[in-house]
Coordinates of C-alpha atoms in Angstrom, one line a residue:
X3 CA 6.8 -26.9 -50.8
X4 CA 9.7 -25.3 -48.9
X5 CA 11.1 -28.8 -48.2
X6 CA 10.8 -29.8 -51.8
X7 CA 12.5 -26.6 -52.9
X8 CA 15.3 -27.1 -50.4
X9 CA 15.9 -30.6 -51.8
X10 CA 15.8 -29.2 -55.3
X11 CA 18.6 -26.8 -54.4
X12 CA 20.6 -29.7 -53.0
X13 CA 20.1 -31.7 -56.2
X14 CA 20.9 -28.8 -58.4
X15 CA 24.0 -28.0 -56.4
X16 CA 25.2 -31.6 -56.7
X17 CA 24.5 -31.5 -60.5
X18 CA 26.4 -28.2 -60.9
X19 CA 29.3 -29.5 -58.8
X20 CA 29.7 -32.8 -60.7
X21 CA 29.1 -31.2 -64.0
X22 CA 28.3 -34.6 -65.6
X23 CA 24.6 -34.7 -66.1
X24 CA 24.1 -31.6 -68.2
X25 CA 25.1 -31.2 -71.8
X26 CA 27.1 -28.3 -73.1
X27 CA 25.1 -25.2 -73.8
X28 CA 25.8 -25.4 -77.5
X29 CA 24.3 -28.8 -77.8
X30 CA 20.9 -28.7 -79.7
X31 CA 18.2 -29.3 -77.2
X32 CA 16.2 -31.5 -79.5
X33 CA 19.1 -34.0 -79.8
X34 CA 19.4 -34.8 -76.1
X35 CA 17.0 -36.4 -73.6
X36 CA 16.0 -33.3 -71.5
X37 CA 13.0 -32.5 -69.4
X38 CA 13.5 -28.7 -69.7
X39 CA 15.8 -26.1 -71.2
X40 CA 16.3 -22.9 -69.2
X41 CA 17.9 -20.1 -71.1
X42 CA 19.8 -22.6 -73.2
X43 CA 20.9 -24.8 -70.2
X44 CA 19.3 -28.2 -70.3
X45 CA 18.0 -30.2 -67.3
X46 CA 18.5 -33.8 -68.3
X47 CA 16.0 -36.6 -67.7
X48 CA 18.7 -38.4 -65.7
X49 CA 19.0 -35.4 -63.3
X50 CA 15.2 -35.2 -63.0
X51 CA 14.7 -38.9 -62.4
X52 CA 17.5 -38.9 -59.7
X53 CA 15.9 -35.9 -58.0
X54 CA 12.4 -37.5 -58.1
X55 CA 13.6 -40.7 -56.5
X56 CA 15.4 -38.7 -53.8
X57 CA 12.4 -36.5 -52.9
X58 CA 9.4 -38.8 -53.6
X59 CA 11.1 -42.1 -52.8
X60 CA 9.5 -43.6 -55.9
X61 CA 10.1 -43.3 -59.7
X62 CA 8.5 -40.5 -61.7
X63 CA 6.1 -42.9 -63.5
X64 CA 4.5 -43.7 -60.1
X65 CA 3.6 -40.0 -59.5
X66 CA 0.6 -38.0 -60.7
X67 CA 1.1 -35.6 -63.5
X68 CA 0.7 -32.7 -61.0
X69 CA 3.4 -34.1 -58.8
X70 CA 5.8 -34.6 -61.7
X71 CA 5.1 -31.1 -62.8
X72 CA 5.7 -29.6 -59.3
X73 CA 9.1 -31.4 -59.0
X74 CA 10.1 -30.2 -62.5
X75 CA 9.2 -26.7 -61.5
X76 CA 11.5 -27.0 -58.5
X77 CA 14.4 -28.0 -60.7
X78 CA 13.6 -25.2 -63.1
X79 CA 13.6 -22.7 -60.3
X80 CA 16.9 -24.1 -59.1
X81 CA 18.4 -23.6 -62.5
X82 CA 17.2 -20.1 -62.7
X83 CA 18.6 -19.2 -59.3
X84 CA 21.9 -20.9 -60.1
X85 CA 22.1 -18.9 -63.3
X86 CA 21.4 -15.7 -61.4
X87 CA 24.1 -16.6 -58.9
X88 CA 26.6 -17.0 -61.7
X89 CA 25.6 -13.7 -63.2
X90 CA 25.6 -11.6 -60.0
X91 CA 28.9 -13.0 -58.7
X92 CA 27.5 -15.1 -55.9
X93 CA 29.0 -18.2 -57.4
X94 CA 32.4 -16.6 -57.4
X95 CA 32.4 -15.7 -53.7
X96 CA 35.1 -17.5 -51.8
X97 CA 32.7 -19.2 -49.4
X98 CA 30.4 -20.3 -52.2
X99 CA 33.3 -21.8 -54.2
X100 CA 34.5 -23.5 -51.0
X101 CA 31.1 -25.1 -50.4
X102 CA 30.8 -26.2 -54.0
X103 CA 34.3 -27.8 -53.9
X104 CA 33.6 -29.6 -50.6
X105 CA 30.3 -30.8 -51.9
X106 CA 32.1 -32.1 -55.0
X107 CA 34.6 -34.0 -52.8
X108 CA 31.9 -35.4 -50.6
X109 CA 29.7 -36.6 -53.5
X110 CA 32.6 -38.2 -55.4
X111 CA 34.0 -39.8 -52.3
X112 CA 30.6 -41.3 -51.5
X113 CA 30.1 -42.5 -55.0
X114 CA 33.6 -44.0 -55.1
X115 CA 32.9 -45.8 -51.8
X116 CA 29.7 -47.3 -53.2
X117 CA 31.4 -48.4 -56.4
X118 CA 34.5 -49.9 -54.6
X119 CA 32.5 -51.8 -52.0
X120 CA 29.8 -53.0 -54.3
X121 CA 31.5 -56.4 -55.0
X122 CA 33.4 -56.4 -51.7
X123 CA 30.8 -57.4 -49.2
X124 CA 32.3 -58.5 -45.8
X125 CA 32.5 -62.3 -45.5
X126 CA 31.3 -64.2 -42.5
X127 CA 35.0 -64.7 -41.5
X128 CA 35.7 -61.0 -41.7
X129 CA 32.7 -60.1 -39.6
X130 CA 33.7 -62.7 -37.0
X131 CA 37.3 -61.4 -36.9
X132 CA 36.0 -57.8 -36.4
X133 CA 33.5 -59.0 -33.8
X134 CA 36.3 -60.7 -31.9
X135 CA 38.5 -57.6 -32.1
X136 CA 35.8 -55.2 -30.9
X137 CA 34.5 -57.4 -28.1
X138 CA 38.1 -57.9 -26.8
X139 CA 38.2 -54.2 -26.1
X140 CA 35.0 -54.2 -24.1
X141 CA 35.0 -54.3 -20.3
X142 CA 34.2 -57.6 -18.8
X143 CA 32.5 -55.9 -15.9
X144 CA 29.3 -53.9 -15.6
X145 CA 28.7 -51.5 -12.7
X146 CA 25.6 -50.2 -10.9
X147 CA 26.1 -46.9 -9.3
X148 CA 24.3 -43.8 -8.1
X149 CA 25.5 -40.3 -8.5
X150 CA 24.7 -36.7 -7.5
X151 CA 25.6 -34.2 -10.2
X152 CA 26.1 -30.5 -9.2
X153 CA 27.6 -27.5 -10.9
X154 CA 30.5 -26.8 -8.6
X155 CA 33.3 -28.6 -6.7
X156 CA 32.3 -26.8 -3.5
X157 CA 28.7 -28.0 -3.8
X158 CA 29.9 -31.6 -4.4
X159 CA 32.3 -31.5 -1.4
X160 CA 29.5 -30.2 0.8
X161 CA 27.4 -33.2 -0.2
X162 CA 30.3 -35.5 0.6
X163 CA 30.5 -33.9 4.0
X164 CA 26.8 -34.4 4.6
X165 CA 27.1 -38.0 3.6
X166 CA 29.9 -38.4 6.1
X167 CA 27.5 -37.2 8.8
X168 CA 24.9 -39.9 7.9
X169 CA 22.7 -38.0 5.4
X170 CA 20.7 -40.2 2.9
X171 CA 22.4 -40.4 -0.5
X172 CA 19.0 -40.8 -2.2
X173 CA 17.5 -37.8 -0.4
X174 CA 20.5 -35.6 -1.3
X175 CA 20.3 -36.7 -4.9
X176 CA 16.6 -35.8 -5.2
X177 CA 17.2 -32.4 -3.7
X178 CA 20.4 -31.4 -5.3
X179 CA 21.3 -33.4 -8.5
X180 CA 21.0 -31.6 -11.8
X181 CA 20.7 -34.9 -13.7
X182 CA 17.0 -35.0 -14.5
X183 CA 17.3 -38.6 -15.7
X184 CA 18.4 -40.1 -12.3
X185 CA 17.6 -37.6 -9.5
X186 CA 14.0 -38.8 -9.0
X187 CA 15.5 -42.4 -8.5
X188 CA 17.8 -41.2 -5.9
X189 CA 20.6 -40.9 -8.4
X190 CA 20.4 -44.5 -9.5
X191 CA 22.0 -45.1 -13.0
X192 CA 21.1 -48.7 -13.2
X193 CA 23.6 -51.1 -14.8
X194 CA 26.2 -49.7 -17.3
X195 CA 29.5 -50.5 -19.0
X196 CA 32.5 -48.2 -18.7
X197 CA 32.4 -47.6 -22.5
X198 CA 29.1 -45.8 -22.0
X199 CA 30.5 -43.3 -19.5
X200 CA 32.8 -40.3 -19.7
X201 CA 36.4 -41.4 -19.1
X202 CA 36.7 -39.7 -15.7
X203 CA 33.5 -41.1 -14.4
X204 CA 34.4 -44.6 -15.6
X205 CA 37.8 -44.5 -14.1
X206 CA 36.4 -43.4 -10.7
X207 CA 33.9 -46.2 -10.6
X208 CA 36.5 -48.8 -11.6
X209 CA 38.7 -47.8 -8.7
X210 CA 35.9 -48.1 -6.1
X211 CA 34.7 -51.0 -4.0
X212 CA 31.0 -52.0 -3.6
X213 CA 29.2 -49.7 -1.2
X214 CA 32.0 -47.1 -1.4
X215 CA 31.3 -43.4 -2.1
X216 CA 33.8 -41.1 -3.7
X217 CA 35.9 -39.3 -1.1
X218 CA 36.5 -36.3 -3.5
X219 CA 34.3 -34.9 -6.2
X220 CA 34.7 -36.2 -9.7
X221 CA 34.7 -33.7 -12.6
X222 CA 33.3 -34.4 -16.0
X223 CA 32.2 -32.0 -18.8
X224 CA 28.8 -32.1 -17.2
X225 CA 29.8 -30.9 -13.8
X226 CA 30.9 -32.4 -10.5
X227 CA 29.8 -35.9 -9.4
X228 CA 29.5 -37.6 -6.0
X229 CA 29.4 -41.3 -6.9
X230 CA 28.4 -44.4 -4.9
X231 CA 29.1 -47.8 -6.3
X232 CA 26.2 -50.1 -5.6
X233 CA 27.3 -53.4 -7.2
X234 CA 29.3 -55.1 -10.0
X235 CA 28.6 -58.1 -12.2
X236 CA 30.3 -59.9 -15.1
X237 CA 29.1 -58.9 -18.5
X238 CA 28.8 -60.8 -21.7
X239 CA 29.3 -59.2 -25.1
X240 CA 26.3 -58.7 -27.3
X241 CA 25.5 -61.5 -29.8
X242 CA 27.2 -61.1 -33.2
X243 CA 23.8 -61.1 -35.0
X244 CA 22.6 -58.1 -32.9
X245 CA 25.5 -55.9 -34.0
X246 CA 26.0 -57.3 -37.5
X247 CA 24.9 -54.2 -39.3
X248 CA 27.4 -52.1 -37.3
X249 CA 30.2 -54.7 -38.0
X250 CA 29.5 -54.5 -41.7
X251 CA 29.9 -50.7 -41.6
X252 CA 33.2 -51.1 -39.7
X253 CA 34.7 -53.7 -42.0
X254 CA 33.6 -51.7 -45.1
X255 CA 35.1 -48.6 -43.6
X256 CA 38.4 -50.3 -43.1
X257 CA 38.4 -51.7 -46.7
X258 CA 37.7 -48.3 -48.2
X259 CA 40.3 -46.7 -46.0
X260 CA 42.9 -49.2 -47.1
X261 CA 42.0 -48.5 -50.7
X262 CA 42.2 -44.7 -50.3
X263 CA 45.5 -45.1 -48.3
X264 CA 47.0 -46.7 -51.5
X265 CA 45.6 -43.8 -53.6
X266 CA 47.2 -41.3 -51.2
X267 CA 50.5 -43.2 -51.2
X268 CA 50.7 -43.1 -55.0
X269 CA 49.6 -39.5 -55.4
X270 CA 52.1 -36.6 -55.8
X271 CA 51.2 -34.3 -52.9
X272 CA 52.8 -31.0 -52.2
X273 CA 51.6 -29.2 -49.1
X274 CA 52.1 -25.5 -48.6
X275 CA 50.3 -25.1 -45.3
X276 CA 52.6 -24.8 -42.4
X277 CA 52.4 -27.7 -39.9
X278 CA 49.9 -29.5 -42.2
X279 CA 48.9 -32.8 -40.8
X280 CA 49.8 -36.0 -42.6
X281 CA 47.0 -37.2 -44.9
X282 CA 45.2 -40.0 -43.2
X283 CA 41.8 -41.5 -42.9
X284 CA 39.2 -40.8 -45.6
X285 CA 36.3 -38.7 -44.0
X286 CA 33.7 -41.1 -45.4
X287 CA 35.1 -44.2 -43.8
X288 CA 33.1 -45.1 -40.7
X289 CA 35.1 -44.9 -37.5
X290 CA 35.5 -48.2 -35.8
X291 CA 33.5 -48.4 -32.6
X292 CA 32.6 -51.1 -30.0
X293 CA 29.4 -52.8 -31.0
X294 CA 28.0 -52.8 -27.5
X295 CA 25.1 -50.4 -27.1
X296 CA 25.5 -47.5 -24.7
X297 CA 23.4 -47.7 -21.5
X298 CA 20.2 -45.7 -21.5
X299 CA 21.1 -43.7 -18.4
X300 CA 24.7 -42.6 -18.4
X301 CA 26.4 -39.4 -17.2
X302 CA 27.5 -38.9 -20.8
X303 CA 23.9 -38.0 -21.5
X304 CA 23.4 -35.9 -18.5
X305 CA 22.2 -32.3 -19.0

């Protein structure tokens, strides 16, 4: 029930923000297609049906009378609470108005994206071009390395010193590494591509020769690493079909961004915030990313 009520609040908030599904309070209730009227404020059947599909994942006619009644009660409760918030000043609070405005922008941007892209599905040629662009940025080499992750530079240097005296890398990893995903395997990370690693770790591995161990500790956001490069191999990009869904998102994101760039360019914009950044990418446009999947055991995922 709490989940349903929470979803009801989201639906009611979106309805209030958009202000397009409810009729003016002065409209006679009997002349509009409503499912309820709360203190003179109608809840339209359109709002109700949209809410039902979002919560129940099926149309209202496929639900039992009890289920339909419960969902309507949620919307009625939401309308009552919204009215109380308007009356007691909650709706006028700065943070409330900010959330409502940001919700309005998000909902309209998402709706605009869906409408604009509806008849602009990426062609096979566009997907191939994006695939070629993305795969060209991927490393042609995969690495297999082991590492020992510790919290301090001093601890990492101490491990390097022990390795210099002939200590076993695997044993030191099992005893000292804080990376739970690799320590029991002696620090082995299996095969990975640089794109799946933190930049400092990837750069360190790329500069090493097979069998070499880092001479100085390598720092990443997760701590300090002692790394041993085990082997390298040539890597092939993933087949286009395996990343097609992601390519569609990227191409659509670029199309919508180009569309919104034109809207921004033609808009009259006056900024009053000091050092305000230039208006750029639309938040809803998916960011372009390499289609290759990240390795399952990478320092980027270390605790």
